[in-house]
mmCIF file of C-alpha atoms in Angstrom:
data_model
loop_
_atom_site.group_PDB
_atom_site.id
_atom_site.type_symbol
_atom_site.label_atom_id
_atom_site.label_comp_id
_atom_site.label_asym_id
_atom_site.label_seq_id
_atom_site.Cartn_x
_atom_site.Cartn_y
_atom_site.Cartn_z
ATOM 1 C CA MET A 1 66.702 20.178 -26.696
ATOM 2 C CA THR A 2 68.082 23.069 -24.656
ATOM 3 C CA THR A 3 66.146 25.159 -22.161
ATOM 4 C CA GLY A 4 68.604 27.940 -21.363
ATOM 5 C CA ASN A 5 66.286 30.803 -22.336
ATOM 6 C CA SER A 6 63.156 31.156 -20.221
ATOM 7 C CA LYS A 7 61.494 33.635 -22.607
ATOM 8 C CA PHE A 8 59.401 32.693 -25.599
ATOM 9 C CA ARG A 9 57.191 34.529 -28.072
ATOM 10 C CA ILE A 10 53.727 33.939 -29.463
ATOM 11 C CA SER A 11 52.337 35.900 -32.378
ATOM 12 C CA ALA A 12 49.260 38.091 -32.018
ATOM 13 C CA TYR A 13 47.395 35.577 -34.172
ATOM 14 C CA ILE A 14 48.238 32.718 -31.827
ATOM 15 C CA ALA A 15 47.268 34.837 -28.809
ATOM 16 C CA GLU A 16 43.873 35.382 -30.410
ATOM 17 C CA ILE A 17 43.518 31.704 -31.281
ATOM 18 C CA ILE A 18 44.274 30.647 -27.697
ATOM 19 C CA LYS A 19 41.675 33.084 -26.391
ATOM 20 C CA MET A 20 38.925 32.241 -28.871
ATOM 21 C CA SER A 21 39.441 28.473 -28.689
ATOM 22 C CA ARG A 22 38.435 28.540 -25.018
ATOM 23 C CA PHE A 23 40.679 25.659 -24.099
ATOM 24 C CA SER A 24 40.361 24.248 -20.613
ATOM 25 C CA THR A 25 42.951 25.545 -18.162
ATOM 26 C CA PRO A 26 45.094 22.355 -18.262
ATOM 27 C CA ALA A 27 44.959 22.318 -22.084
ATOM 28 C CA ALA A 28 45.963 25.984 -22.325
ATOM 29 C CA LYS A 29 48.824 25.365 -19.913
ATOM 30 C CA LEU A 30 50.044 22.380 -21.923
ATOM 31 C CA LEU A 31 49.831 24.361 -25.162
ATOM 32 C CA PHE A 32 51.962 27.164 -23.712
ATOM 33 C CA ALA A 33 54.470 24.605 -22.419
ATOM 34 C CA LEU A 34 54.806 22.932 -25.825
ATOM 35 C CA ILE A 35 55.108 26.273 -27.622
ATOM 36 C CA TYR A 36 57.980 27.054 -25.247
ATOM 37 C CA LEU A 37 59.600 23.614 -25.646
ATOM 38 C CA GLN A 38 59.245 23.840 -29.444
ATOM 39 C CA GLU A 39 61.325 27.014 -29.312
ATOM 40 C CA GLN A 40 64.096 25.077 -27.562
ATOM 41 C CA THR A 41 64.369 22.503 -30.358
ATOM 42 C CA GLU A 42 66.668 22.810 -33.367
ATOM 43 C CA GLU A 43 63.609 23.401 -35.540
ATOM 44 C CA ALA A 44 62.320 26.118 -33.171
ATOM 45 C CA TRP A 45 59.728 28.531 -34.607
ATOM 46 C CA PRO A 46 60.201 30.326 -37.920
ATOM 47 C CA THR A 47 60.412 34.108 -37.824
ATOM 48 C CA ILE A 48 59.150 34.123 -41.400
ATOM 49 C CA LEU A 49 57.955 31.391 -43.751
ATOM 50 C CA ILE A 50 59.381 32.083 -47.199
ATOM 51 C CA GLU A 51 58.788 28.579 -48.517
ATOM 52 C CA TYR A 52 56.871 25.439 -47.609
ATOM 53 C CA HIS A 53 57.808 23.970 -44.238
ATOM 54 C CA THR A 54 56.942 20.517 -42.938
ATOM 55 C CA PRO A 55 56.784 20.484 -39.119
ATOM 56 C CA GLN A 56 58.938 17.910 -37.377
ATOM 57 C CA ASP A 57 58.217 15.452 -34.572
ATOM 58 C CA HIS A 58 59.560 16.244 -31.099
ATOM 59 C CA PHE A 59 59.335 14.816 -27.609
ATOM 60 C CA CYS A 60 59.820 15.930 -24.015
ATOM 61 C CA LEU A 61 59.978 14.121 -20.713
ATOM 62 C CA VAL A 62 56.954 14.372 -18.449
ATOM 63 C CA SER A 63 59.368 15.641 -15.793
ATOM 64 C CA GLN A 64 60.046 18.694 -17.989
ATOM 65 C CA LEU A 65 56.354 19.534 -17.957
ATOM 66 C CA ARG A 66 56.291 19.281 -14.161
ATOM 67 C CA GLU A 67 59.073 21.871 -14.075
ATOM 68 C CA LEU A 68 56.827 24.181 -16.101
ATOM 69 C CA GLY A 69 54.074 24.217 -13.498
ATOM 70 C CA PHE A 70 52.292 20.891 -13.811
ATOM 71 C CA PRO A 71 51.630 18.665 -10.758
ATOM 72 C CA ALA A 72 54.936 17.646 -9.192
ATOM 73 C CA LYS A 73 53.714 15.471 -6.295
ATOM 74 C CA THR A 74 53.135 12.386 -8.424
ATOM 75 C CA LYS A 75 55.253 10.422 -10.871
ATOM 76 C CA SER A 76 52.158 9.504 -12.866
ATOM 77 C CA SER A 77 51.355 11.135 -16.206
ATOM 78 C CA ARG A 78 47.596 10.897 -15.620
ATOM 79 C CA PHE A 79 47.368 14.679 -15.265
ATOM 80 C CA LEU A 80 48.173 14.900 -19.003
ATOM 81 C CA ARG A 81 45.443 12.610 -20.269
ATOM 82 C CA LYS A 82 42.593 15.125 -20.480
ATOM 83 C CA PRO A 83 44.589 18.076 -21.895
ATOM 84 C CA VAL A 84 46.305 15.773 -24.415
ATOM 85 C CA ALA A 85 42.931 14.376 -25.499
ATOM 86 C CA GLU A 86 41.539 17.910 -25.850
ATOM 87 C CA LEU A 87 44.448 19.340 -27.826
ATOM 88 C CA SER A 88 45.031 16.270 -30.003
ATOM 89 C CA GLY A 89 41.438 16.612 -31.189
ATOM 90 C CA ASP A 90 42.214 20.042 -32.659
ATOM 91 C CA SER A 91 43.871 19.353 -36.029
ATOM 92 C CA ALA A 92 44.409 23.083 -36.558
ATOM 93 C CA VAL A 93 46.918 23.087 -33.692
ATOM 94 C CA PHE A 94 48.532 19.645 -33.656
ATOM 95 C CA ASP A 95 49.090 17.025 -36.322
ATOM 96 C CA GLN A 96 50.187 14.609 -33.621
ATOM 97 C CA LEU A 97 50.159 14.664 -29.818
ATOM 98 C CA GLU A 98 50.314 11.640 -27.536
ATOM 99 C CA ILE A 99 51.695 10.247 -24.309
ATOM 100 C CA SER A 100 54.129 7.350 -24.593
ATOM 101 C CA SER A 101 52.940 3.901 -23.533
ATOM 102 C CA ASN A 102 55.203 3.993 -20.471
ATOM 103 C CA GLY A 103 53.931 7.455 -19.508
ATOM 104 C CA ARG A 104 57.411 8.942 -19.327
ATOM 105 C CA TYR A 105 57.389 11.296 -22.283
ATOM 106 C CA LEU A 106 55.135 13.214 -24.631
ATOM 107 C CA THR A 107 55.507 13.448 -28.416
ATOM 108 C CA TRP A 108 54.121 16.241 -30.566
ATOM 109 C CA ARG A 109 54.091 17.759 -34.024
ATOM 110 C CA PHE A 110 52.438 21.133 -34.556
ATOM 111 C CA ALA A 111 50.162 21.618 -37.553
ATOM 112 C CA GLU A 112 51.392 23.475 -40.619
ATOM 113 C CA GLY A 113 48.747 26.159 -40.151
ATOM 114 C CA PHE A 114 49.942 26.773 -36.613
ATOM 115 C CA PHE A 115 53.478 27.314 -37.928
ATOM 116 C CA ASP A 116 52.103 29.768 -40.452
ATOM 117 C CA ALA A 117 50.273 31.726 -37.748
ATOM 118 C CA MET A 118 53.384 31.761 -35.544
ATOM 119 C CA ALA A 119 55.531 33.085 -38.399
ATOM 120 C CA ASN A 120 53.846 36.507 -38.419
ATOM 121 C CA MET A 121 55.685 38.234 -35.577
ATOM 122 C CA ASN A 122 54.928 41.829 -36.552
ATOM 123 C CA VAL A 123 53.054 41.927 -33.239
ATOM 124 C CA TYR A 124 53.928 39.388 -30.579
ATOM 125 C CA ALA A 125 53.755 38.622 -26.870
ATOM 126 C CA LEU A 126 56.935 37.869 -24.920
ATOM 127 C CA ILE A 127 56.221 35.406 -22.107
ATOM 128 C CA ASP A 128 58.422 33.954 -19.387
ATOM 129 C CA SER A 129 58.085 30.192 -19.021
ATOM 130 C CA SER A 130 57.674 30.629 -15.249
ATOM 131 C CA GLU A 131 54.333 32.345 -15.954
ATOM 132 C CA ILE A 132 52.832 29.135 -17.370
ATOM 133 C CA ALA A 133 52.309 27.893 -13.813
ATOM 134 C CA LEU A 134 50.035 30.908 -13.190
ATOM 135 C CA CYS A 135 47.305 29.319 -15.344
ATOM 136 C CA GLN A 136 45.001 27.964 -12.647
ATOM 137 C CA ARG A 137 41.489 29.190 -13.444
ATOM 138 C CA ASN A 138 39.149 29.943 -16.337
ATOM 139 C CA PHE A 139 40.431 32.761 -18.562
ATOM 140 C CA ASP A 140 43.989 32.470 -17.164
ATOM 141 C CA GLY A 141 45.166 31.047 -20.492
ATOM 142 C CA ALA A 142 43.562 33.919 -22.380
ATOM 143 C CA LEU A 143 45.041 36.419 -19.927
ATOM 144 C CA LEU A 144 48.526 34.951 -20.265
ATOM 145 C CA ALA A 145 48.234 35.288 -24.038
ATOM 146 C CA GLN A 146 46.763 38.810 -24.028
ATOM 147 C CA ILE A 147 48.503 40.730 -21.229
ATOM 148 C CA PRO A 148 52.033 40.521 -22.730
ATOM 149 C CA LEU A 149 50.650 41.911 -25.999
ATOM 150 C CA HIS A 150 49.391 45.023 -24.218
ATOM 151 C CA ARG A 151 51.588 45.527 -21.153
ATOM 152 C CA ARG A 152 53.651 48.314 -22.706
ATOM 153 C CA LYS A 153 50.744 50.235 -24.161
ATOM 154 C CA ARG A 154 49.773 53.533 -22.589
ATOM 155 C CA VAL A 155 46.151 52.388 -22.317
ATOM 156 C CA PRO A 156 46.159 48.574 -22.429
ATOM 157 C CA GLU A 157 42.810 47.192 -23.525
ATOM 158 C CA PHE A 158 41.643 43.831 -24.810
ATOM 159 C CA ARG A 159 38.606 41.557 -24.858
ATOM 160 C CA LEU A 160 38.342 38.218 -23.121
ATOM 161 C CA ILE A 161 35.046 37.344 -24.814
ATOM 162 C CA GLY A 162 34.912 38.086 -28.502
ATOM 163 C CA PRO A 163 37.726 38.972 -30.914
ATOM 164 C CA ASN A 164 40.003 41.954 -30.424
ATOM 165 C CA ARG A 165 39.992 44.822 -32.879
ATOM 166 C CA GLY A 166 41.360 43.713 -36.207
ATOM 167 C CA TYR A 167 39.988 40.203 -35.719
ATOM 168 C CA GLY A 168 36.303 41.006 -35.922
ATOM 169 C CA SER A 169 33.611 38.653 -37.177
ATOM 170 C CA PRO A 170 29.828 38.912 -37.579
ATOM 171 C CA ILE A 171 27.475 38.200 -34.698
ATOM 172 C CA GLY A 172 26.833 34.529 -34.007
ATOM 173 C CA TYR A 173 28.424 31.694 -32.110
ATOM 174 C CA VAL A 174 31.818 30.612 -30.846
ATOM 175 C CA PRO A 175 33.141 27.425 -32.497
ATOM 176 C CA PRO A 176 34.562 24.793 -30.129
ATOM 177 C CA LYS A 177 37.866 24.850 -32.007
ATOM 178 C CA ALA A 178 39.559 27.746 -33.778
ATOM 179 C CA LEU A 179 40.460 27.558 -37.440
ATOM 180 C CA LEU A 180 43.814 29.003 -38.409
ATOM 181 C CA HIS A 181 43.655 31.515 -41.223
ATOM 182 C CA LYS A 182 45.054 34.897 -42.113
ATOM 183 C CA SER A 183 43.363 37.223 -44.545
ATOM 184 C CA GLY A 184 45.195 38.821 -47.442
ATOM 185 C CA ASP A 185 45.732 42.096 -45.636
ATOM 186 C CA GLY A 186 47.479 40.345 -42.748
ATOM 187 C CA ARG A 187 45.072 41.696 -40.139
ATOM 188 C CA GLY A 188 41.920 39.676 -40.703
ATOM 189 C CA SER A 189 40.325 37.161 -38.416
ATOM 190 C CA PRO A 190 42.134 33.833 -38.063
ATOM 191 C CA PHE A 191 38.659 32.224 -37.968
ATOM 192 C CA PRO A 192 37.188 32.463 -41.491
ATOM 193 C CA GLY A 193 33.454 32.051 -41.764
ATOM 194 C CA ARG A 194 33.055 31.856 -38.000
ATOM 195 C CA THR A 195 31.014 34.216 -35.867
ATOM 196 C CA TYR A 196 31.244 35.273 -32.265
ATOM 197 C CA PRO A 197 28.976 36.827 -29.626
ATOM 198 C CA THR A 198 28.895 40.572 -29.171
ATOM 199 C CA ALA A 199 29.111 40.350 -25.391
ATOM 200 C CA SER A 200 32.660 41.125 -24.318
ATOM 201 C CA VAL A 201 34.813 41.712 -21.295
ATOM 202 C CA THR A 202 37.501 44.321 -21.675
ATOM 203 C CA GLY A 203 40.639 43.572 -19.694
ATOM 204 C CA MET A 204 42.743 46.467 -18.479
ATOM 205 C CA PRO A 205 45.469 45.095 -16.197
ATOM 206 C CA SER A 206 46.439 47.568 -13.502
ATOM 207 C CA ALA A 207 50.092 46.580 -13.477
ATOM 208 C CA VAL A 208 51.700 46.445 -16.913
#
């Protein structure tokens, strides 16, 4: 694994999934870190999926996660237990995610559906790995996913509660975990059959 490039991309679909899944702040931070570290592997992320792809297993040292903004004052991996438990319970994101028995490294394998959603890079967010450490409070994960998608727009606008335009769903509830899906037209909601509240917060960052 090489980590020479500090930039990584997430597709617009993945940005929406991160927002609508409402992961805890530590879980969102860990997800961003593993998306970045996946890009540094030989497998990396596909720019397009022409044929069936079986995701591979990977691992990273806990020390690498500390360098990406996780607690650095302790040698323990306890800070990973809750976010790992949260993310490993979402089969739409990870097929496998666990801390080693000695607490020194983390192993992961992203789900096939997550690969599929990452492959559509017609619209994407470009994020610097140093920004992962900025996730400290509620909605910071959603903001980190959404702001890079809109920072170059003349009038940047997005929702923090409820799906963005092009990802709309009927009125209803927010599921605890997002389901990965793309409609035939390539712009549908990645959450088939799920509904979301109409209340929304529109984010318009002042510095983009």
